[in-house]
Short mmCIF file of C-alpha atoms in Angstrom, two decimals:
data_model
loop_
_atom_site.label_atom_id
_atom_site.label_comp_id
_atom_site.label_asym_id
_atom_site.label_seq_id
_atom_site.Cartn_x
_atom_site.Cartn_y
_atom_site.Cartn_z
CA MET A 1 2.08 -7.60 17.75
CA THR A 2 -1.44 -6.82 18.91
CA SER A 3 -4.58 -8.57 20.07
CA VAL A 4 -6.10 -8.02 16.62
CA GLN A 5 -6.95 -11.27 14.85
CA TRP A 6 -5.87 -10.61 11.28
CA PRO A 7 -7.75 -12.68 8.71
CA ASP A 8 -6.36 -13.71 5.35
CA PHE A 9 -6.30 -10.79 2.93
CA TYR A 10 -4.73 -9.64 -0.32
CA PHE A 11 -2.98 -6.27 -0.56
CA ALA A 12 -1.71 -4.30 -3.56
CA ARG A 13 0.20 -1.07 -3.57
CA HIS A 14 -0.99 1.40 -6.20
CA GLY A 15 0.87 1.61 -9.49
CA GLU A 16 3.62 4.08 -10.28
CA THR A 17 3.10 7.84 -10.41
CA ASP A 18 5.41 10.49 -11.83
CA TRP A 19 6.26 11.52 -8.27
CA ASN A 20 7.27 7.94 -7.46
CA ARG A 21 9.54 7.91 -10.49
CA GLU A 22 11.07 11.26 -9.50
CA GLN A 23 11.46 10.12 -5.85
CA ARG A 24 9.35 12.91 -4.42
CA TYR A 25 7.61 12.77 -1.06
CA GLN A 26 4.03 12.05 -2.12
CA GLY A 27 2.09 11.18 1.02
CA SER A 28 -1.49 12.42 1.12
CA LYS A 29 -1.22 14.43 -2.13
CA ASP A 30 -3.60 13.10 -4.77
CA ILE A 31 -1.13 12.30 -7.54
CA PRO A 32 -2.50 10.17 -10.44
CA LEU A 33 -1.04 7.04 -11.97
CA ASN A 34 1.27 7.44 -14.93
CA ARG A 35 1.12 5.04 -17.88
CA THR A 36 3.52 2.60 -16.24
CA GLY A 37 1.33 2.63 -13.14
CA GLN A 38 -1.78 1.90 -15.18
CA LEU A 39 -0.11 -1.10 -16.80
CA GLN A 40 1.08 -2.31 -13.39
CA ALA A 41 -2.51 -2.12 -12.15
CA ASP A 42 -3.77 -4.05 -15.19
CA ALA A 43 -1.16 -6.76 -14.62
CA ASN A 44 -2.04 -6.92 -10.93
CA GLY A 45 -5.65 -7.64 -11.86
CA VAL A 46 -4.59 -10.68 -13.88
CA LEU A 47 -2.34 -11.80 -11.03
CA LEU A 48 -5.10 -11.42 -8.45
CA ARG A 49 -7.52 -13.43 -10.59
CA GLU A 50 -4.93 -16.19 -10.85
CA LEU A 51 -4.26 -16.16 -7.10
CA LEU A 52 -7.97 -16.38 -6.29
CA GLU A 53 -8.38 -19.26 -8.73
CA ARG A 54 -5.41 -20.99 -7.13
CA ASP A 55 -6.84 -20.52 -3.65
CA GLY A 56 -10.39 -21.50 -4.65
CA VAL A 57 -11.76 -18.11 -3.60
CA ASP A 58 -14.91 -16.73 -5.24
CA PRO A 59 -14.17 -13.05 -6.05
CA THR A 60 -17.83 -12.16 -5.49
CA SER A 61 -17.45 -13.30 -1.86
CA LEU A 62 -14.71 -10.79 -1.12
CA ARG A 63 -14.84 -7.33 0.36
CA TRP A 64 -12.97 -4.73 -1.69
CA PHE A 65 -11.34 -1.75 0.04
CA ALA A 66 -9.24 1.04 -1.43
CA SER A 67 -7.70 4.30 -0.32
CA PRO A 68 -9.76 7.18 -1.74
CA LEU A 69 -6.67 8.79 -3.29
CA SER A 70 -6.99 8.49 -7.06
CA ARG A 71 -3.81 6.48 -7.61
CA ALA A 72 -5.16 3.72 -5.36
CA ALA A 73 -8.76 4.02 -6.53
CA GLU A 74 -7.76 3.74 -10.20
CA THR A 75 -5.45 0.82 -9.42
CA MET A 76 -8.38 -0.99 -7.81
CA ASP A 77 -10.70 -0.24 -10.72
CA ARG A 78 -8.16 -1.48 -13.25
CA MET A 79 -7.50 -4.64 -11.23
CA ARG A 80 -11.22 -5.41 -11.02
CA ALA A 81 -11.51 -5.09 -14.81
CA ALA A 82 -9.70 -8.45 -15.06
CA PHE A 83 -12.80 -10.21 -13.71
CA ASP A 84 -15.77 -11.09 -15.90
CA VAL A 85 -18.29 -11.26 -13.04
CA ALA A 86 -20.12 -8.53 -11.16
CA LEU A 87 -18.12 -7.75 -8.04
CA PRO A 88 -19.28 -6.14 -4.78
CA PRO A 89 -18.75 -2.36 -4.71
CA VAL A 90 -15.44 -0.86 -3.64
CA ILE A 91 -15.37 0.79 -0.23
CA HIS A 92 -13.06 3.82 -0.21
CA ASP A 93 -11.79 4.12 3.35
CA LYS A 94 -9.87 7.19 4.54
CA ARG A 95 -7.98 5.10 7.09
CA LEU A 96 -6.06 3.62 4.14
CA ILE A 97 -4.67 6.96 2.92
CA GLU A 98 -0.89 7.16 2.72
CA ILE A 99 1.11 8.60 5.61
CA SER A 100 1.14 12.40 5.40
CA PHE A 101 4.54 14.01 5.00
CA GLY A 102 3.12 17.46 5.71
CA LYS A 103 5.28 20.28 4.37
CA LEU A 104 7.68 17.83 2.75
CA GLU A 105 5.14 16.66 0.18
CA GLY A 106 6.22 17.47 -3.35
CA ARG A 107 9.91 17.75 -2.46
CA LEU A 108 12.59 15.37 -3.72
CA HIS A 109 14.09 12.87 -1.28
CA ALA A 110 17.55 14.07 -2.29
CA GLU A 111 16.91 17.72 -1.44
CA ILE A 112 15.64 17.19 2.10
CA ASN A 113 17.94 18.07 4.98
CA ARG A 114 18.60 15.06 7.24
CA GLU A 115 17.15 16.94 10.21
CA MET A 116 13.84 17.24 8.34
CA ALA A 117 13.44 13.58 7.22
CA LEU A 118 15.36 10.48 6.23
CA ALA A 119 14.73 8.58 3.01
CA PRO A 120 14.28 4.79 3.07
CA GLY A 121 17.62 3.06 3.56
CA GLU A 122 18.75 5.61 6.16
CA ARG A 123 16.21 5.00 8.93
CA ASP A 124 16.44 3.24 12.27
CA ALA A 125 13.64 2.05 14.53
CA SER A 126 13.27 5.48 16.16
CA TYR A 127 12.07 6.91 12.82
CA TRP A 128 8.73 5.21 13.53
CA HIS A 129 7.90 8.18 15.77
CA PHE A 130 9.33 10.90 13.52
CA ARG A 131 6.63 13.39 12.49
CA PRO A 132 7.46 16.01 9.84
CA GLU A 133 5.93 19.44 10.26
CA GLY A 134 2.23 19.23 9.50
CA GLY A 135 2.40 15.48 8.89
CA GLU A 136 2.04 12.09 10.54
CA ASN A 137 4.36 9.48 11.94
CA TYR A 138 4.14 5.75 11.35
CA GLU A 139 2.52 5.19 14.73
CA ASP A 140 -0.36 7.42 13.59
CA VAL A 141 -0.80 5.16 10.56
CA ALA A 142 -0.63 2.07 12.78
CA GLN A 143 -3.48 3.36 14.91
CA ARG A 144 -5.56 4.02 11.78
CA LEU A 145 -4.90 0.50 10.54
CA LEU A 146 -5.68 -1.14 13.87
CA ASP A 147 -9.04 0.61 13.72
CA PHE A 148 -9.52 -0.47 10.10
CA ALA A 149 -8.72 -4.07 11.09
CA GLN A 150 -12.14 -4.28 12.69
CA GLU A 151 -13.55 -4.26 9.13
CA LEU A 152 -11.54 -7.32 8.12
CA THR A 153 -14.10 -9.95 9.01
CA GLN A 154 -13.56 -12.12 5.93
CA HIS A 155 -11.21 -12.50 2.95
CA THR A 156 -10.60 -8.99 1.65
CA VAL A 157 -8.76 -7.19 -1.14
CA VAL A 158 -7.08 -3.93 -0.13
CA VAL A 159 -5.42 -1.43 -2.47
CA ALA A 160 -3.51 1.34 -0.76
CA HIS A 161 0.02 2.70 -0.39
CA GLY A 162 3.62 1.78 0.34
CA GLY A 163 3.66 3.28 3.82
CA VAL A 164 0.48 1.40 4.67
CA LEU A 165 2.08 -1.88 3.56
CA ARG A 166 5.17 -1.16 5.67
CA VAL A 167 3.00 -0.71 8.75
CA LEU A 168 0.92 -3.80 7.97
CA ARG A 169 4.07 -5.94 7.84
CA HIS A 170 4.95 -4.70 11.32
CA LEU A 171 1.44 -5.16 12.73
CA VAL A 172 0.57 -8.49 11.11
CA GLU A 173 3.95 -10.24 10.85
CA GLY A 174 5.75 -8.54 13.71
CA THR A 175 8.57 -7.53 11.36
CA GLY A 176 10.92 -5.08 13.07
CA ARG A 177 10.36 -1.38 12.61
CA ALA A 178 13.83 -0.65 11.23
CA GLU A 179 13.38 -3.37 8.60
CA VAL A 180 9.97 -2.24 7.36
CA LEU A 181 10.91 1.45 7.40
CA ASN A 182 13.77 0.77 4.99
CA TRP A 183 11.96 -1.83 2.86
CA PRO A 184 10.88 -0.63 -0.62
CA PRO A 185 7.26 -1.83 -1.08
CA PRO A 186 6.95 -3.04 -4.68
CA GLN A 187 4.52 -1.90 -7.34
CA GLY A 188 3.09 -4.43 -9.76
CA ALA A 189 2.86 -7.04 -6.99
CA ILE A 190 0.34 -8.50 -4.56
CA ALA A 191 1.00 -9.36 -0.92
CA HIS A 192 -1.06 -12.21 0.48
CA PHE A 193 -1.27 -12.13 4.27
CA VAL A 194 -2.24 -15.52 5.66
CA GLY A 195 -1.50 -17.01 9.06
CA ASN A 196 0.17 -13.72 10.13
CA ARG A 197 2.74 -14.06 7.36
CA MET A 198 3.13 -12.23 4.06
CA SER A 199 3.82 -13.95 0.74
CA LEU A 200 4.70 -11.58 -2.10
CA TYR A 201 3.81 -12.31 -5.72
CA SER A 202 5.03 -10.28 -8.69
CA ALA A 203 2.86 -9.61 -11.71
CA THR A 204 4.11 -10.22 -15.22
CA ARG A 205 6.08 -7.08 -16.15
CA THR A 206 3.98 -6.06 -19.14
CA TRP A 207 4.76 -2.41 -18.41
CA ASP A 208 8.36 -2.93 -19.52
CA ASN A 209 7.10 -3.36 -23.07
CA ASP A 210 5.20 -0.07 -23.27
#
């Protein structure tokens, strides 16, 4: 899609929040993890450790990036707790913050007029350029991520948001805009981008037992 040379990296979406469960537009609001989200983050840590062991990657050699929003920052911290070695510090990068929905944030998907926004499953490729009042469009996020890509000089772990993962699939894999805009990015899973392709791994669903 671009001239950016994307290295291998691991990506996790933050765990569930109450607003995710209620299907509210969350965006740049700093909404914390709920208990399910905390357990998803814990399970993702075990999964990441297993993936690194499988790939022969030393976790101390990685760079660790997270969105500064608390739901992503806590997910990263809980994932790192699965390792029994001292890891490099987490870098909280504002370019990884979720797409802003502006004045729609806090409102339910179901209560939004179609002229104001479309929920996933109802979007076409043109929605990439849709910007709600006071918010961003997906192209804005793409430009942030292309800038962030300059930081990806080695194997990296990134914890951020669903909208960020949608855009990464488009930028790295070349997946069509309509497809990624309607794709539901999973929680309790890790995406491994290697060779400009994404492989998705699901953590053991320990949160179902809570």
